[in-house]
CSV table of C-alpha atoms in Angstrom, one decimal:
chain,number,residue,atom,x,y,z
A,24,GLU,CA,0.1,-0.1,-0.2
A,25,ARG,CA,0.9,3.6,-0.4
A,26,PHE,CA,2.1,5.3,2.9
A,27,PHE,CA,3.0,8.5,4.4
A,28,LEU,CA,5.2,8.7,7.5
A,29,PHE,CA,6.0,11.7,9.6
A,30,LEU,CA,8.7,11.3,12.6
A,31,HIS,CA,9.6,14.1,14.6
A,32,TYR,CA,12.6,13.1,16.9
A,33,TYR,CA,12.2,15.7,19.7
A,34,ASP,CA,15.5,14.5,21.4
A,35,PRO,CA,18.2,16.8,20.6
A,36,HIS,CA,16.6,19.8,22.7
A,37,ALA,CA,17.6,21.1,26.2
A,38,THR,CA,17.9,19.5,28.5
A,39,TYR,CA,20.2,17.0,26.5
A,40,MET,CA,19.7,13.6,28.2
A,41,ALA,CA,20.9,10.9,25.7
A,42,PRO,CA,20.9,7.3,26.7
A,43,LYS,CA,24.2,6.6,28.6
A,44,LYS,CA,26.1,4.6,25.9
A,45,PHE,CA,25.8,7.6,23.8
A,46,GLY,CA,26.7,10.1,26.4
A,47,ALA,CA,29.8,8.0,26.8
A,48,LYS,CA,30.9,8.4,23.2
A,49,PHE,CA,30.7,12.3,23.6
A,50,PRO,CA,31.3,13.0,27.2
A,51,HIS,CA,32.0,16.6,26.4
A,52,SER,CA,29.1,17.5,24.4
A,53,LYS,CA,25.6,16.5,25.6
A,54,TYR,CA,24.3,17.9,22.4
A,55,ALA,CA,26.4,15.9,20.4
A,56,ALA,CA,25.3,12.9,21.9
A,57,GLU,CA,21.7,13.8,21.4
A,58,ILE,CA,22.6,14.1,17.9
A,59,ALA,CA,24.2,10.8,17.6
A,60,TYR,CA,21.3,8.9,19.7
A,61,THR,CA,18.6,10.7,17.0
A,62,ASP,CA,21.0,9.5,13.8
A,63,HIS,CA,21.0,5.9,15.3
A,64,CYS,CA,16.9,6.1,15.6
A,65,ILE,CA,16.8,7.2,11.8
A,66,GLY,CA,19.3,4.2,11.1
A,67,GLN,CA,16.7,1.9,12.9
A,68,VAL,CA,13.8,3.2,10.4
A,69,ILE,CA,16.3,2.9,7.4
A,70,SER,CA,17.0,-0.8,8.4
A,71,GLY,CA,13.3,-1.5,8.9
A,72,LEU,CA,12.7,-0.2,5.6
A,73,LYS,CA,15.1,-2.3,3.8
A,74,LYS,CA,13.6,-5.4,5.8
A,75,LEU,CA,10.3,-4.8,4.6
A,76,ASP,CA,11.7,-4.7,1.1
A,77,LEU,CA,10.5,-0.9,1.1
A,78,TYR,CA,13.7,1.2,1.0
A,79,ASP,CA,14.4,1.3,-2.8
A,80,SER,CA,11.1,2.5,-3.4
A,81,THR,CA,10.5,5.2,-0.7
A,82,LEU,CA,11.1,9.0,-0.7
A,83,ILE,CA,13.1,10.1,2.3
A,84,ILE,CA,13.5,13.4,3.4
A,85,LEU,CA,15.5,14.2,6.2
A,86,THR,CA,15.6,18.0,7.6
A,87,SER,CA,15.2,19.9,10.8
A,88,ASP,CA,13.0,22.8,12.0
A,89,HIS,CA,16.2,24.5,13.7
A,90,GLY,CA,19.5,24.1,15.0
A,91,GLU,CA,21.0,25.6,18.3
A,92,MET,CA,23.1,28.5,18.9
A,93,LEU,CA,25.3,26.6,21.8
A,94,GLY,CA,26.6,29.8,23.0
A,95,GLU,CA,26.9,31.7,19.9
A,96,HIS,CA,25.9,35.2,20.1
A,97,LYS,CA,25.4,34.4,23.9
A,98,GLU,CA,22.2,32.3,23.1
A,99,THR,CA,22.5,28.8,24.7
A,100,THR,CA,19.8,27.0,22.8
A,101,HIS,CA,17.4,28.6,20.4
A,102,GLY,CA,14.5,30.6,19.9
A,103,TYR,CA,15.4,34.1,20.3
A,104,PHE,CA,17.8,35.2,17.5
A,105,VAL,CA,17.6,34.1,13.9
A,106,TYR,CA,21.5,33.8,13.2
A,107,GLN,CA,22.9,31.2,10.7
A,108,SER,CA,23.8,28.7,13.5
A,109,VAL,CA,19.7,28.0,14.3
A,110,VAL,CA,18.2,28.7,10.6
A,111,HIS,CA,20.8,26.9,8.8
A,112,VAL,CA,19.7,23.2,8.7
A,113,PRO,CA,20.4,19.9,7.2
A,114,LEU,CA,18.1,18.9,4.2
A,115,ILE,CA,19.0,15.7,2.6
A,116,VAL,CA,16.4,14.0,-0.1
A,117,ARG,CA,16.7,10.3,-1.2
A,118,VAL,CA,15.1,9.9,-4.3
A,119,PRO,CA,14.2,6.3,-5.4
A,120,GLY,CA,16.1,4.8,-8.3
A,121,GLU,CA,18.9,7.8,-8.0
A,122,LYS,CA,22.2,6.1,-7.1
A,123,GLN,CA,24.5,9.1,-7.8
A,124,PRO,CA,24.5,11.8,-5.1
A,125,ARG,CA,24.7,15.4,-5.9
A,126,ARG,CA,24.6,18.6,-4.1
A,127,VAL,CA,22.1,21.2,-4.7
A,128,GLU,CA,24.2,24.5,-4.8
A,129,LYS,CA,21.2,27.0,-4.9
A,130,LEU,CA,19.6,28.8,-2.3
A,131,VAL,CA,17.0,26.4,-0.7
A,132,GLY,CA,14.4,26.6,2.2
A,133,LEU,CA,12.2,24.3,4.3
A,134,VAL,CA,9.3,26.2,2.4
A,135,ASP,CA,10.7,23.9,-1.0
A,136,ILE,CA,10.0,20.5,0.5
A,137,ALA,CA,6.5,20.2,-0.4
A,138,PRO,CA,6.8,21.7,-4.0
A,139,THR,CA,9.7,19.1,-4.4
A,140,VAL,CA,7.7,16.2,-3.2
A,141,CYS,CA,4.9,17.4,-5.8
A,142,ASP,CA,7.6,17.2,-8.2
A,143,LEU,CA,8.9,13.8,-7.7
A,144,LEU,CA,5.5,12.5,-7.3
A,145,SER,CA,4.1,14.4,-10.7
A,146,ILE,CA,1.4,16.2,-8.5
A,147,GLU,CA,0.8,19.7,-9.7
A,148,PRO,CA,1.5,21.9,-6.5
A,149,PRO,CA,-1.0,24.3,-5.4
A,150,GLN,CA,-0.8,27.8,-6.8
A,151,GLU,CA,-0.5,29.2,-3.2
A,152,MET,CA,2.8,27.4,-2.2
A,153,LYS,CA,5.5,30.0,-2.3
A,154,GLY,CA,8.5,27.5,-2.4
A,155,ARG,CA,10.3,25.8,-5.4
A,156,SER,CA,10.9,22.4,-6.2
A,157,VAL,CA,14.7,22.0,-5.5
A,158,LEU,CA,15.0,19.8,-8.9
A,159,ALA,CA,13.9,23.0,-11.0
A,160,LYS,CA,16.5,23.8,-13.3
A,161,PRO,CA,18.9,26.8,-12.3
A,162,SER,CA,17.9,30.2,-13.6
A,163,ALA,CA,18.9,33.7,-13.3
A,164,ASN,CA,16.2,34.3,-10.7
A,165,ASP,CA,18.2,31.9,-8.3
A,166,THR,CA,20.8,34.7,-7.4
A,167,GLU,CA,17.9,37.2,-6.5
A,168,ARG,CA,16.1,34.7,-4.2
A,169,ALA,CA,15.5,35.4,-0.6
A,170,ILE,CA,14.4,33.3,2.2
A,171,TYR,CA,12.4,34.5,4.9
A,172,CYS,CA,13.0,33.7,8.6
A,173,GLU,CA,11.3,35.1,11.7
A,174,SER,CA,11.3,35.0,15.7
A,175,VAL,CA,8.5,36.5,17.4
A,176,TYR,CA,9.8,35.2,20.6
A,177,PRO,CA,11.2,38.4,21.8
A,178,THR,CA,7.7,40.0,22.1
A,179,LEU,CA,7.4,38.2,25.2
A,180,TYR,CA,9.8,40.4,26.5
A,181,ASN,CA,8.2,43.4,25.3
A,182,ALA,CA,11.1,43.3,22.6
A,183,SER,CA,10.8,43.7,19.1
A,184,PRO,CA,10.4,40.7,16.9
A,185,LEU,CA,13.1,39.6,14.3
A,186,LEU,CA,12.2,39.3,10.7
A,187,ALA,CA,14.9,38.4,8.4
A,188,VAL,CA,15.9,37.4,4.6
A,189,VAL,CA,18.5,35.4,3.4
A,190,THR,CA,20.2,35.6,-0.1
A,191,PRO,CA,22.9,33.5,-1.3
A,192,GLU,CA,25.3,36.3,-0.4
A,193,TRP,CA,23.5,38.3,2.4
A,194,LYS,CA,21.8,37.9,5.4
A,195,TYR,CA,19.4,41.2,6.4
A,196,ILE,CA,17.7,41.1,10.1
A,197,HIS,CA,15.0,43.7,10.7
A,198,THR,CA,14.6,45.0,14.0
A,199,THR,CA,14.9,48.3,16.0
A,200,ARG,CA,18.8,48.1,15.4
A,201,PRO,CA,19.0,46.5,11.9
A,202,GLU,CA,21.5,43.9,10.9
A,203,LEU,CA,23.3,43.0,7.5
A,204,TYR,CA,26.1,40.3,7.0
A,205,ASP,CA,28.2,39.4,4.0
A,206,LEU,CA,27.4,35.6,4.6
A,207,ASN,CA,30.5,34.7,2.5
A,208,ASN,CA,33.2,36.4,4.0
A,209,ASP,CA,31.6,36.7,7.8
A,210,PRO,CA,29.6,33.2,8.3
A,211,ALA,CA,29.7,33.8,12.1
A,212,GLU,CA,27.7,37.0,11.5
A,213,SER,CA,29.9,39.3,13.8
A,214,ASN,CA,30.4,42.2,11.5
A,215,ASN,CA,27.4,44.3,11.3
A,216,LEU,CA,27.6,46.2,7.7
A,217,VAL,CA,24.2,48.3,8.1
A,218,ALA,CA,26.3,51.5,8.4
A,219,ASP,CA,28.7,50.5,5.8
A,220,LYS,CA,26.4,49.2,3.1
A,221,PRO,CA,23.2,51.2,3.4
A,222,GLN,CA,22.0,50.7,-0.1
A,223,GLN,CA,22.4,46.9,0.1
A,224,ALA,CA,20.4,47.0,3.5
A,225,SER,CA,17.7,49.2,2.0
A,226,ARG,CA,17.5,46.7,-1.0
A,227,LEU,CA,16.9,43.6,1.6
A,228,LYS,CA,14.8,45.6,3.8
A,229,ASP,CA,12.3,46.2,0.6
A,230,ARG,CA,12.5,42.4,-0.3
A,231,LEU,CA,11.3,41.6,3.2
A,232,ALA,CA,8.6,44.1,3.2
A,233,GLY,CA,7.4,42.6,-0.1
A,234,ILE,CA,7.6,39.0,1.1
A,235,LEU,CA,5.4,40.2,4.1
A,236,ARG,CA,2.8,41.8,1.7
A,237,ASP,CA,2.6,38.6,0.0
């Protein structure tokens, strides 16, 4: 029978309490131990699919809703900031019948997962979907694409929400003190370029406003 299975592993969240044998492998990082344990659990699913003779015909997608800051920008876990450590997540698509691995170089977001599934299953995606299939041929528009991310968590503390756009090269975060980062040369997002590159910041602010209007 055709089937759809969604699994959400919640283990790599604070407080980190992986089973002892995984903790023993990573005594200096409880977070790494949780990742290893989750990887083991995913491996059990893969093994189960193979035993049921379903692996070769099953579309498998692995991703995450967020990462962890682990002390970067003085945030220990996640939820408040929208820096790359928390929004740049894995995305692995295992396509039935494809043996040769390849990397998609263009900018991709989680919003692209559903359109990609539609593409692979020859389903016409609903018009309201904002994402794009990762299988789509590269185009000139790829370099202009911006992925939206947000955190409204700061509003719990009477602070401004953090609304951001990511392009292949830049990251703009809109708040009371806007931030602009050159991701290629400053992946740690340590040098705010808003004052140095006001035109670039203004262009991305306009892109963000357009996304919000849509």
